[in-house]
Amino acid sequence: MNGASQRCLIGALSLTSLFFLCCLFPSVTAHAQKVDTSNKLNIEILPGNGTNLQYIQTDSGAMNKLINNVQLRQGETYMYCDSAYINLAKNNLQAFGNVRIVQTGGTQVESDYLRYTGNTKKAFLQGNVNLTDGKANLWSEELNYDVGTKIGTYSKGGTLQSETTTLSSNGGFYNAATKDSRFTGDVYVTDPKYNVVSEDLAYNTATEVVKFLAPSVVTNDSAELRTSSGTWDAKNEIAHFTTRSSLQDRAQYIEADKMDYNRVTGFGVANGKVVCIDTALKGTLYCDHAQYNELTKKLYATEYPVMKKMNGTDSLFIRADTFFSAPVVTKDSIVKDTSSIKKGSKLVKKAQAAPATDSSGKRYFLGYHHVLVFSDSLQAKCDSISYSQEDSTMRLMYSPMVWSRNAQITGDTILLYTDSNTLRQIYVPNNALLISQSGPEKAQLFDQVQGKTLTGFFENGTIREMLVYPNAEAIYYSKDDKDAYIGVDETQSERMKVIFEDKEISRILQYQNVRHKMTPMQQALGGVYRLSRFQWLAAQRPKSLKELFEYGKTARQEKSSVTGKDEVSQKKEAQPKQASKRKRSRK
């Protein structure tokens, strides 16, 4: 055999041996084709049962085609598929059919198709994609997956399921390492305990904390939360909202600049421009700080609270330093024995009724300190106020004053009775005094009626008539038909009826033990006629609704730089000293 023939035979044997080695030891052949000498991890072809490997030369370089039970590895990441094309020189591949990427820690990705760049560890998966960390599953039709960071990103719709919680959106990502995820566009969260609708939110499958990044609505079986920034801890059912947010349940609606809410305890706190609507009480509360318990239905408000309550077609506004609202408490049937008494030779237990919440849904509220009341037809001032739906009665306590048109009413306590939120009656149980200015302010002429009790009746928000009983006294400036003053009437009787017309006292009727004195106006000029309890308090009358909302905001916490005394002390000193009580006199 000549030299040329020997060289051809050796070449043929070498090609045959190479093909034989490729079939038996594909990984050895793959390593033989490596050209990347950098520190980057190269893709390895692992031996597979029945795997067919073909070597293909293309314009872009040499490629390996693997068919049937393909198994690949890059570091600690394993990849499986039905078939694949591998460019070992560029360290990338395409895989088809039953694609699976398996990583340490239980992370796994499945799809119908995979395009993978080994140098950057970036994968594009398509068709029935499922990314799982062993507990949570992310499904999508297309997914970009970073093998190094374990972050999967989608933009054509996806769904993440973690235990009982399912999240779906148009776009988003999931980090299988940190368990963090982000969802954008038509985001829907469903869970047996709550549901969320949003445009942008983040979620951690381990902590179950939802972070709101756009306007969102959270609903459960009894409440609805709305926010655009904050967190919802689904595991502990705690909400923390950092922008204008709202909470609504069956009885209350609250919105504020910042809110915290615990559904387990039912306790919520609202701060900054708080608006609270009590649907049962038919009132709206404005303040800067409020606390509400969804379970007990109790509301506590401070920092310039003002309550708006409908009075027929007229809105009644009430401000106080502090407001408290809760369900009406009634005495239920006998619940337990609390004491015992002896009856004959037997020991008999004495039963008492325990308080119970009124099941009818009726509520009451209390307002403490510096109370002001304002409506178009009625204004008031006192230290404390209360209202209960059980008897539809508003109670003004501690130095109460009420003004209706030209009339001023004072007493130890003042009760206002309403019917369907319309003011119907006023009652003063002790030390009642009615004053109505007659004529111009400069004249200082006052019609006055005082007695032990006073009962007044309203019509269309205006006082129609009043009854004063007993020990009734009156000073009244009489007028003729032409509205000219005739003189001053001074009367005493057991009871009196005061009739109002055109917002002023029209006439006074006396009953039982009447004593009467009339002084002609010419003789009365220059005289001062006052009842013993006379106090004209017009300076303390609220003049506008604005006064209620601004009351105390700039002055409440102020202290005098000279005296160092607080605002309350300063006000007391600034008020003119009242004249001592004296009997009426004439000059």
Coordinates of C-alpha atoms in Angstrom, one line a residue, residues 20 78 88 115 167 174 277 328 379 394 400 402 531 548 554:
F20 CA -18.1 6.4 17.4
Y78 CA -29.7 21.7 34.8
L88 CA -20.9 25.9 22.1
R115 CA -33.9 30.3 24.0
L167 CA -52.7 37.2 41.5
Y174 CA -41.4 37.2 40.3
I277 CA -69.5 59.4 57.8
V328 CA -76.6 52.8 72.3
Q379 CA -76.5 78.5 67.3
M394 CA -79.5 66.6 72.1
P400 CA -75.2 76.2 77.8
V402 CA -78.7 78.8 72.6
L531 CA -84.1 90.5 85.5
L548 CA -66.2 76.4 64.0
T554 CA -53.9 78.8 66.0

